[in-house]
JSON list of C-alpha atoms and ligand atoms in Angstrom, two decimals:
[
{"chain": "Q", "resi": 1, "resn": "MET", "atom": "CA", "xyz": [205.99, 92.39, 212.83]},
{"chain": "Q", "resi": 2, "resn": "ARG", "atom": "CA", "xyz": [206.27, 95.67, 210.94]},
{"chain": "Q", "resi": 3, "resn": "ARG", "atom": "CA", "xyz": [204.66, 95.59, 207.57]},
{"chain": "Q", "resi": 4, "resn": "CYS", "atom": "CA", "xyz": [204.02, 98.07, 204.72]},
{"chain": "Q", "resi": 5, "resn": "VAL", "atom": "CA", "xyz": [202.43, 98.09, 201.32]},
{"chain": "Q", "resi": 6, "resn": "CYS", "atom": "CA", "xyz": [204.06, 99.52, 198.22]},
{"chain": "Q", "resi": 7, "resn": "PRO", "atom": "CA", "xyz": [201.08, 100.01, 195.97]},
{"chain": "Q", "resi": 8, "resn": "GLY", "atom": "CA", "xyz": [201.19, 100.87, 192.31]},
{"chain": "Q", "resi": 9, "resn": "SER", "atom": "CA", "xyz": [199.93, 100.09, 188.70]},
{"chain": "Q", "resi": 10, "resn": "TYR", "atom": "CA", "xyz": [203.31, 98.53, 187.99]},
{"chain": "Q", "resi": 11, "resn": "ASP", "atom": "CA", "xyz": [202.56, 98.72, 184.28]},
{"chain": "Q", "resi": 12, "resn": "PRO", "atom": "CA", "xyz": [205.46, 97.78, 184.07]},
{"chain": "Q", "resi": 13, "resn": "VAL", "atom": "CA", "xyz": [207.64, 97.68, 187.05]},
{"chain": "Q", "resi": 14, "resn": "THR", "atom": "CA", "xyz": [210.64, 99.91, 186.62]},
{"chain": "Q", "resi": 15, "resn": "ASN", "atom": "CA", "xyz": [214.09, 100.09, 188.21]},
{"chain": "Q", "resi": 16, "resn": "GLY", "atom": "CA", "xyz": [212.81, 103.02, 190.18]},
{"chain": "Q", "resi": 17, "resn": "HIS", "atom": "CA", "xyz": [210.01, 100.93, 191.76]},
{"chain": "Q", "resi": 18, "resn": "VAL", "atom": "CA", "xyz": [212.48, 98.26, 192.54]},
{"chain": "Q", "resi": 19, "resn": "ASP", "atom": "CA", "xyz": [214.76, 100.69, 194.25]},
{"chain": "Q", "resi": 20, "resn": "VAL", "atom": "CA", "xyz": [211.88, 101.83, 196.51]},
{"chain": "Q", "resi": 21, "resn": "ILE", "atom": "CA", "xyz": [210.80, 98.26, 197.31]},
{"chain": "Q", "resi": 22, "resn": "GLU", "atom": "CA", "xyz": [214.30, 97.25, 198.15]},
{"chain": "Q", "resi": 23, "resn": "ARG", "atom": "CA", "xyz": [214.79, 100.25, 200.51]},
{"chain": "Q", "resi": 24, "resn": "ALA", "atom": "CA", "xyz": [211.48, 99.56, 202.16]},
{"chain": "Q", "resi": 25, "resn": "SER", "atom": "CA", "xyz": [212.47, 95.89, 202.62]},
{"chain": "Q", "resi": 26, "resn": "ARG", "atom": "CA", "xyz": [215.38, 97.17, 204.66]},
{"chain": "Q", "resi": 27, "resn": "LEU", "atom": "CA", "xyz": [213.11, 99.16, 206.94]},
{"chain": "Q", "resi": 28, "resn": "TYR", "atom": "CA", "xyz": [210.19, 96.78, 207.40]},
{"chain": "Q", "resi": 29, "resn": "ASP", "atom": "CA", "xyz": [210.01, 93.09, 208.29]},
{"chain": "Q", "resi": 30, "resn": "GLU", "atom": "CA", "xyz": [207.52, 92.47, 205.49]},
{"chain": "Q", "resi": 31, "resn": "VAL", "atom": "CA", "xyz": [206.80, 94.34, 202.27]},
{"chain": "Q", "resi": 32, "resn": "VAL", "atom": "CA", "xyz": [203.82, 93.74, 200.05]},
{"chain": "Q", "resi": 33, "resn": "ALA", "atom": "CA", "xyz": [204.19, 95.07, 196.59]},
{"chain": "Q", "resi": 34, "resn": "ALA", "atom": "CA", "xyz": [200.48, 95.34, 195.57]},
{"chain": "Q", "resi": 35, "resn": "ILE", "atom": "CA", "xyz": [199.44, 95.74, 191.98]},
{"chain": "Q", "resi": 36, "resn": "LEU", "atom": "CA", "xyz": [196.26, 97.73, 191.27]},
{"chain": "Q", "resi": 37, "resn": "VAL", "atom": "CA", "xyz": [194.04, 95.86, 188.90]},
{"chain": "Q", "resi": 38, "resn": "ASN", "atom": "CA", "xyz": [191.72, 98.37, 187.56]},
{"chain": "Q", "resi": 39, "resn": "PRO", "atom": "CA", "xyz": [189.64, 97.16, 184.57]},
{"chain": "Q", "resi": 40, "resn": "SER", "atom": "CA", "xyz": [188.63, 100.58, 183.56]},
{"chain": "Q", "resi": 41, "resn": "LYS", "atom": "CA", "xyz": [192.32, 101.68, 183.20]},
{"chain": "Q", "resi": 42, "resn": "ASN", "atom": "CA", "xyz": [193.81, 100.87, 179.88]},
{"chain": "Q", "resi": 43, "resn": "ALA", "atom": "CA", "xyz": [196.89, 99.00, 181.03]},
{"chain": "Q", "resi": 44, "resn": "ARG", "atom": "CA", "xyz": [199.56, 97.85, 178.55]},
{"chain": "Q", "resi": 45, "resn": "PHE", "atom": "CA", "xyz": [200.30, 94.60, 180.35]},
{"chain": "Q", "resi": 46, "resn": "SER", "atom": "CA", "xyz": [197.84, 92.15, 181.72]},
{"chain": "Q", "resi": 47, "resn": "PRO", "atom": "CA", "xyz": [197.45, 91.62, 185.47]},
{"chain": "Q", "resi": 48, "resn": "GLU", "atom": "CA", "xyz": [199.18, 88.30, 185.16]},
{"chain": "Q", "resi": 49, "resn": "ALA", "atom": "CA", "xyz": [202.10, 89.73, 183.19]},
{"chain": "Q", "resi": 50, "resn": "ARG", "atom": "CA", "xyz": [202.54, 92.65, 185.64]},
{"chain": "Q", "resi": 51, "resn": "ASP", "atom": "CA", "xyz": [202.42, 90.11, 188.44]},
{"chain": "Q", "resi": 52, "resn": "GLU", "atom": "CA", "xyz": [205.01, 87.90, 186.86]},
{"chain": "Q", "resi": 53, "resn": "MET", "atom": "CA", "xyz": [207.35, 90.89, 186.16]},
{"chain": "Q", "resi": 54, "resn": "LEU", "atom": "CA", "xyz": [207.10, 92.07, 189.66]},
{"chain": "Q", "resi": 55, "resn": "ARG", "atom": "CA", "xyz": [207.74, 88.82, 191.17]},
{"chain": "Q", "resi": 56, "resn": "GLU", "atom": "CA", "xyz": [210.87, 88.16, 189.11]},
{"chain": "Q", "resi": 57, "resn": "ALA", "atom": "CA", "xyz": [212.22, 91.64, 189.79]},
{"chain": "Q", "resi": 58, "resn": "THR", "atom": "CA", "xyz": [211.88, 91.27, 193.49]},
{"chain": "Q", "resi": 59, "resn": "ALA", "atom": "CA", "xyz": [212.80, 87.64, 193.70]},
{"chain": "Q", "resi": 60, "resn": "HIS", "atom": "CA", "xyz": [215.98, 88.53, 195.41]},
{"chain": "Q", "resi": 61, "resn": "LEU", "atom": "CA", "xyz": [214.21, 90.17, 198.34]},
{"chain": "Q", "resi": 62, "resn": "PRO", "atom": "CA", "xyz": [213.00, 87.42, 200.66]},
{"chain": "Q", "resi": 63, "resn": "ASN", "atom": "CA", "xyz": [210.74, 89.70, 202.81]},
{"chain": "Q", "resi": 64, "resn": "VAL", "atom": "CA", "xyz": [208.80, 91.00, 199.80]},
{"chain": "Q", "resi": 65, "resn": "THR", "atom": "CA", "xyz": [205.74, 89.44, 198.59]},
{"chain": "Q", "resi": 66, "resn": "VAL", "atom": "CA", "xyz": [203.66, 90.36, 195.38]},
{"chain": "Q", "resi": 67, "resn": "ASP", "atom": "CA", "xyz": [199.97, 90.59, 195.35]},
{"chain": "Q", "resi": 68, "resn": "SER", "atom": "CA", "xyz": [197.09, 92.30, 193.47]},
{"chain": "Q", "resi": 69, "resn": "PHE", "atom": "CA", "xyz": [194.14, 94.31, 194.56]},
{"chain": "Q", "resi": 70, "resn": "SER", "atom": "CA", "xyz": [191.13, 96.26, 193.11]},
{"chain": "Q", "resi": 71, "resn": "GLY", "atom": "CA", "xyz": [188.92, 98.87, 194.65]},
{"chain": "Q", "resi": 72, "resn": "LEU", "atom": "CA", "xyz": [190.22, 101.17, 197.42]},
{"chain": "Q", "resi": 73, "resn": "LEU", "atom": "CA", "xyz": [193.75, 100.75, 198.69]},
{"chain": "Q", "resi": 74, "resn": "VAL", "atom": "CA", "xyz": [192.56, 101.32, 202.31]},
{"chain": "Q", "resi": 75, "resn": "GLU", "atom": "CA", "xyz": [190.37, 98.34, 202.04]},
{"chain": "Q", "resi": 76, "resn": "TYR", "atom": "CA", "xyz": [193.09, 96.24, 200.79]},
{"chain": "Q", "resi": 77, "resn": "CYS", "atom": "CA", "xyz": [195.26, 97.49, 203.68]},
{"chain": "Q", "resi": 78, "resn": "ARG", "atom": "CA", "xyz": [192.44, 96.63, 206.18]},
{"chain": "Q", "resi": 79, "resn": "ALA", "atom": "CA", "xyz": [192.18, 93.16, 204.76]},
{"chain": "Q", "resi": 80, "resn": "ARG", "atom": "CA", "xyz": [195.92, 92.47, 204.96]},
{"chain": "Q", "resi": 81, "resn": "GLU", "atom": "CA", "xyz": [196.14, 94.29, 208.35]},
{"chain": "Q", "resi": 82, "resn": "VAL", "atom": "CA", "xyz": [198.73, 96.79, 207.09]},
{"chain": "Q", "resi": 83, "resn": "ASP", "atom": "CA", "xyz": [198.48, 100.33, 208.16]},
{"chain": "Q", "resi": 84, "resn": "VAL", "atom": "CA", "xyz": [201.58, 101.90, 206.30]},
{"chain": "Q", "resi": 85, "resn": "VAL", "atom": "CA", "xyz": [201.94, 102.67, 202.75]},
{"chain": "Q", "resi": 86, "resn": "VAL", "atom": "CA", "xyz": [205.37, 103.48, 201.23]},
{"chain": "Q", "resi": 87, "resn": "LYS", "atom": "CA", "xyz": [205.58, 105.31, 197.95]},
{"chain": "Q", "resi": 88, "resn": "GLY", "atom": "CA", "xyz": [208.50, 106.68, 195.99]},
{"chain": "Q", "resi": 89, "resn": "LEU", "atom": "CA", "xyz": [208.37, 110.39, 195.29]},
{"chain": "Q", "resi": 90, "resn": "ARG", "atom": "CA", "xyz": [210.02, 111.92, 192.37]},
{"chain": "Q", "resi": 91, "resn": "PRO", "atom": "CA", "xyz": [210.80, 115.63, 191.84]},
{"chain": "Q", "resi": 92, "resn": "GLY", "atom": "CA", "xyz": [208.12, 117.59, 189.83]},
{"chain": "Q", "resi": 93, "resn": "GLY", "atom": "CA", "xyz": [204.53, 116.66, 189.33]},
{"chain": "Q", "resi": 94, "resn": "ASP", "atom": "CA", "xyz": [204.22, 113.77, 191.84]},
{"chain": "Q", "resi": 95, "resn": "PHE", "atom": "CA", "xyz": [203.73, 115.63, 195.03]},
{"chain": "Q", "resi": 96, "resn": "ASP", "atom": "CA", "xyz": [200.47, 117.38, 194.90]},
{"chain": "Q", "resi": 97, "resn": "TYR", "atom": "CA", "xyz": [198.44, 114.30, 193.74]},
{"chain": "Q", "resi": 98, "resn": "GLU", "atom": "CA", "xyz": [200.43, 111.92, 196.12]},
{"chain": "Q", "resi": 99, "resn": "LEU", "atom": "CA", "xyz": [199.77, 114.25, 199.12]},
{"chain": "Q", "resi": 100, "resn": "GLN", "atom": "CA", "xyz": [196.10, 114.32, 198.21]},
{"chain": "Q", "resi": 101, "resn": "MET", "atom": "CA", "xyz": [195.87, 110.59, 198.14]},
{"chain": "Q", "resi": 102, "resn": "ALA", "atom": "CA", "xyz": [197.94, 110.15, 201.38]},
{"chain": "Q", "resi": 103, "resn": "GLN", "atom": "CA", "xyz": [195.51, 112.59, 203.26]},
{"chain": "Q", "resi": 104, "resn": "MET", "atom": "CA", "xyz": [192.42, 110.80, 201.88]},
{"chain": "Q", "resi": 105, "resn": "ASN", "atom": "CA", "xyz": [193.89, 107.43, 202.89]},
{"chain": "Q", "resi": 106, "resn": "GLN", "atom": "CA", "xyz": [194.56, 108.82, 206.38]},
{"chain": "Q", "resi": 107, "resn": "HIS", "atom": "CA", "xyz": [191.12, 110.29, 206.52]},
{"chain": "Q", "resi": 108, "resn": "LEU", "atom": "CA", "xyz": [189.32, 107.18, 205.37]},
{"chain": "Q", "resi": 109, "resn": "ALA", "atom": "CA", "xyz": [191.08, 104.56, 207.49]},
{"chain": "Q", "resi": 110, "resn": "GLY", "atom": "CA", "xyz": [193.98, 106.04, 209.35]},
{"chain": "Q", "resi": 111, "resn": "VAL", "atom": "CA", "xyz": [196.47, 104.49, 206.92]},
{"chain": "Q", "resi": 112, "resn": "GLU", "atom": "CA", "xyz": [199.66, 106.46, 207.06]},
{"chain": "Q", "resi": 113, "resn": "THR", "atom": "CA", "xyz": [201.82, 107.08, 203.89]},
{"chain": "Q", "resi": 114, "resn": "LEU", "atom": "CA", "xyz": [205.58, 107.44, 204.01]},
{"chain": "Q", "resi": 115, "resn": "PHE", "atom": "CA", "xyz": [207.18, 109.06, 201.06]},
{"chain": "Q", "resi": 116, "resn": "MET", "atom": "CA", "xyz": [210.59, 107.83, 200.11]},
{"chain": "Q", "resi": 117, "resn": "ALA", "atom": "CA", "xyz": [212.82, 110.23, 198.06]},
{"chain": "Q", "resi": 118, "resn": "THR", "atom": "CA", "xyz": [213.47, 108.67, 194.63]},
{"chain": "Q", "resi": 119, "resn": "ASP", "atom": "CA", "xyz": [217.19, 107.90, 194.04]},
{"chain": "Q", "resi": 120, "resn": "PRO", "atom": "CA", "xyz": [218.24, 110.74, 191.60]},
{"chain": "Q", "resi": 121, "resn": "ALA", "atom": "CA", "xyz": [219.42, 108.01, 189.27]},
{"chain": "Q", "resi": 122, "resn": "TYR", "atom": "CA", "xyz": [215.86, 106.92, 188.76]},
{"chain": "Q", "resi": 123, "resn": "SER", "atom": "CA", "xyz": [213.92, 110.23, 189.20]},
{"chain": "Q", "resi": 124, "resn": "PHE", "atom": "CA", "xyz": [213.34, 110.62, 185.41]},
{"chain": "Q", "resi": 125, "resn": "ILE", "atom": "CA", "xyz": [211.89, 107.18, 185.04]},
{"chain": "Q", "resi": 126, "resn": "SER", "atom": "CA", "xyz": [208.27, 106.43, 184.68]},
{"chain": "Q", "resi": 127, "resn": "SER", "atom": "CA", "xyz": [206.29, 103.39, 183.45]},
{"chain": "Q", "resi": 128, "resn": "THR", "atom": "CA", "xyz": [204.48, 105.70, 180.91]},
{"chain": "Q", "resi": 129, "resn": "LEU", "atom": "CA", "xyz": [207.85, 107.03, 179.47]},
{"chain": "Q", "resi": 130, "resn": "VAL", "atom": "CA", "xyz": [209.46, 103.63, 179.43]},
{"chain": "Q", "resi": 131, "resn": "LYS", "atom": "CA", "xyz": [206.53, 102.36, 177.38]},
{"chain": "Q", "resi": 132, "resn": "GLU", "atom": "CA", "xyz": [206.70, 105.24, 175.07]},
{"chain": "Q", "resi": 133, "resn": "VAL", "atom": "CA", "xyz": [210.34, 105.13, 174.48]},
{"chain": "Q", "resi": 134, "resn": "ALA", "atom": "CA", "xyz": [210.37, 101.22, 173.99]},
{"chain": "Q", "resi": 135, "resn": "THR", "atom": "CA", "xyz": [207.50, 101.53, 171.45]},
{"chain": "Q", "resi": 136, "resn": "TYR", "atom": "CA", "xyz": [209.60, 103.71, 169.18]},
{"chain": "Q", "resi": 137, "resn": "GLY", "atom": "CA", "xyz": [212.60, 101.52, 169.50]},
{"chain": "Q", "resi": 138, "resn": "GLY", "atom": "CA", "xyz": [214.42, 103.44, 172.15]},
{"chain": "Q", "resi": 139, "resn": "ASP", "atom": "CA", "xyz": [216.90, 101.70, 174.58]},
{"chain": "Q", "resi": 140, "resn": "VAL", "atom": "CA", "xyz": [215.30, 101.22, 177.94]},
{"chain": "Q", "resi": 141, "resn": "ALA", "atom": "CA", "xyz": [217.70, 98.40, 179.06]},
{"chain": "Q", "resi": 142, "resn": "ALA", "atom": "CA", "xyz": [219.09, 100.48, 181.96]},
{"chain": "Q", "resi": 143, "resn": "LEU", "atom": "CA", "xyz": [215.64, 101.62, 183.19]},
{"chain": "Q", "resi": 144, "resn": "VAL", "atom": "CA", "xyz": [213.79, 98.35, 183.79]},
{"chain": "Q", "resi": 145, "resn": "PRO", "atom": "CA", "xyz": [214.30, 94.74, 185.12]},
{"chain": "Q", "resi": 146, "resn": "LYS", "atom": "CA", "xyz": [215.30, 92.11, 182.70]},
{"chain": "Q", "resi": 147, "resn": "ALA", "atom": "CA", "xyz": [211.89, 90.43, 182.97]},
{"chain": "Q", "resi": 148, "resn": "VAL", "atom": "CA", "xyz": [210.40, 93.70, 181.71]},
{"chain": "Q", "resi": 149, "resn": "LEU", "atom": "CA", "xyz": [212.85, 94.24, 178.97]},
{"chain": "Q", "resi": 150, "resn": "ARG", "atom": "CA", "xyz": [212.05, 90.74, 177.53]},
{"chain": "Q", "resi": 151, "resn": "ARG", "atom": "CA", "xyz": [208.30, 91.64, 177.39]},
{"chain": "Q", "resi": 152, "resn": "LEU", "atom": "CA", "xyz": [208.90, 95.09, 175.87]},
{"chain": "Q", "resi": 153, "resn": "GLN", "atom": "CA", "xyz": [210.18, 93.39, 172.74]},
{"chain": "Q", "resi": 154, "resn": "PRO", "atom": "CA", "xyz": [208.02, 93.64, 169.76]},
{"chain": "Q", "resi": 155, "resn": "GLY", "atom": "CA", "xyz": [205.82, 90.53, 169.21]},
{"chain": "Q", "resi": 156, "resn": "ASP", "atom": "CA", "xyz": [205.96, 89.39, 172.73]},
{"chain": "Q", "resi": 157, "resn": "GLY", "atom": "CA", "xyz": [202.55, 87.80, 173.35]},
{"chain": "Q", "resi": 158, "resn": "THR", "atom": "CA", "xyz": [202.14, 88.69, 176.88]},
{"chain": "Q", "resi": 159, "resn": "THR", "atom": "CA", "xyz": [201.23, 92.39, 176.51]},
{"chain": "Q", "resi": 160, "resn": "ALA", "atom": "CA", "xyz": [197.47, 91.98, 176.08]},
{"chain": "Q", "resi": 161, "resn": "THR", "atom": "CA", "xyz": [195.39, 93.67, 178.64]},
{"chain": "Q", "resi": 162, "resn": "GLY", "atom": "CA", "xyz": [192.31, 92.06, 180.38]},
{"chain": "Q", "resi": 163, "resn": "GLY", "atom": "CA", "xyz": [191.86, 89.18, 182.67]},
{"chain": "Q", "resi": 164, "resn": "GLY", "atom": "CA", "xyz": [191.28, 88.98, 186.39]},
{"chain": "Q", "resi": 165, "resn": "ALA", "atom": "CA", "xyz": [193.63, 89.66, 189.19]},
{"chain": "Q", "resi": 166, "resn": "PRO", "atom": "CA", "xyz": [196.13, 86.88, 189.89]},
{"chain": "Q", "resi": 167, "resn": "SER", "atom": "CA", "xyz": [195.95, 85.06, 193.05]},
{"chain": "Q", "resi": 168, "resn": "SER", "atom": "CA", "xyz": [197.94, 86.46, 196.03]},
{"chain": "Q", "resi": 169, "resn": "SER", "atom": "CA", "xyz": [201.01, 84.53, 196.96]},
{"chain": "Q", "resi": 170, "resn": "ALA", "atom": "CA", "xyz": [204.54, 85.08, 198.37]},
{"chain": "R", "resi": 201, "resn": "PNS", "atom": "O1", "xyz": [201.63, 103.55, 190.11]},
{"chain": "R", "resi": 201, "resn": "PNS", "atom": "P1", "xyz": [200.54, 104.35, 190.37]},
{"chain": "R", "resi": 201, "resn": "PNS", "atom": "O2", "xyz": [199.52, 104.43, 189.21]},
{"chain": "R", "resi": 201, "resn": "PNS", "atom": "O3", "xyz": [201.04, 105.76, 190.67]},
{"chain": "R", "resi": 201, "resn": "PNS", "atom": "O4", "xyz": [199.70, 103.96, 191.57]},
{"chain": "R", "resi": 201, "resn": "PNS", "atom": "C1", "xyz": [198.61, 104.53, 192.13]},
{"chain": "R", "resi": 201, "resn": "PNS", "atom": "C2", "xyz": [197.82, 103.74, 193.15]},
{"chain": "R", "resi": 201, "resn": "PNS", "atom": "C3", "xyz": [197.50, 102.42, 192.65]},
{"chain": "R", "resi": 201, "resn": "PNS", "atom": "C4", "xyz": [198.60, 103.76, 194.42]},
{"chain": "R", "resi": 201, "resn": "PNS", "atom": "C5", "xyz": [196.57, 104.62, 193.49]},
{"chain": "R", "resi": 201, "resn": "PNS", "atom": "O5", "xyz": [195.96, 104.84, 192.34]},
{"chain": "R", "resi": 201, "resn": "PNS", "atom": "C6", "xyz": [195.53, 103.72, 194.41]},
{"chain": "R", "resi": 201, "resn": "PNS", "atom": "O6", "xyz": [195.82, 103.59, 195.51]},
{"chain": "R", "resi": 201, "resn": "PNS", "atom": "N1", "xyz": [194.43, 103.29, 193.77]},
{"chain": "R", "resi": 201, "resn": "PNS", "atom": "C7", "xyz": [193.60, 102.40, 194.51]},
{"chain": "R", "resi": 201, "resn": "PNS", "atom": "C8", "xyz": [192.25, 103.06, 194.43]},
{"chain": "R", "resi": 201, "resn": "PNS", "atom": "C9", "xyz": [192.05, 104.00, 195.61]},
{"chain": "R", "resi": 201, "resn": "PNS", "atom": "O7", "xyz": [192.28, 103.74, 196.74]},
{"chain": "R", "resi": 201, "resn": "PNS", "atom": "N2", "xyz": [191.80, 105.40, 195.35]},
{"chain": "R", "resi": 201, "resn": "PNS", "atom": "C10", "xyz": [191.69, 106.41, 196.26]},
{"chain": "R", "resi": 201, "resn": "PNS", "atom": "C11", "xyz": [193.00, 106.85, 196.53]},
{"chain": "R", "resi": 201, "resn": "PNS", "atom": "S1", "xyz": [192.98, 108.19, 197.75]}
]
């Protein structure tokens, strides 16, 4: 059974994330999309909301499960018995930091990172930019899954931060 983890903050999941997860799901028997729940990071969406959005956005992929973790990614990989991380790589600023993390994870636990070239159609999308554009009323409909679009509407009650990690499930 070949398994990989696609980790991220997913705050919120974007169409770029979904594209990478979809393509990973064609290469691996099982893909775990793992949400980092970091209480010290000021996330826009609660862990529960991020989990729900990611689940809905990947519901069409039968070999993808959604989970959450806190602490070191390599410890999570060890617990789930996965030794490959797949991450999307956009042009520009991603590379240096991603390489550093990949090397650290390899050093710490022998966990390998495979970088997937982002589809050019999505290379300008980031969760941060999506949130900023949506905050000022810009149209992000083509950039995020429907589950996210609904929650980016002003007045949506599910955007508060806080709460613990949702439980793991398929
Ligand atoms: O979506 P992001 O924010 O780019 O994802 C980054 C993430 C979650 C993959 C990375 O920050 C991570 O793995 N964090 C877990 C803590 C950890 O293992 N830190 C050491 C990395 S070498």
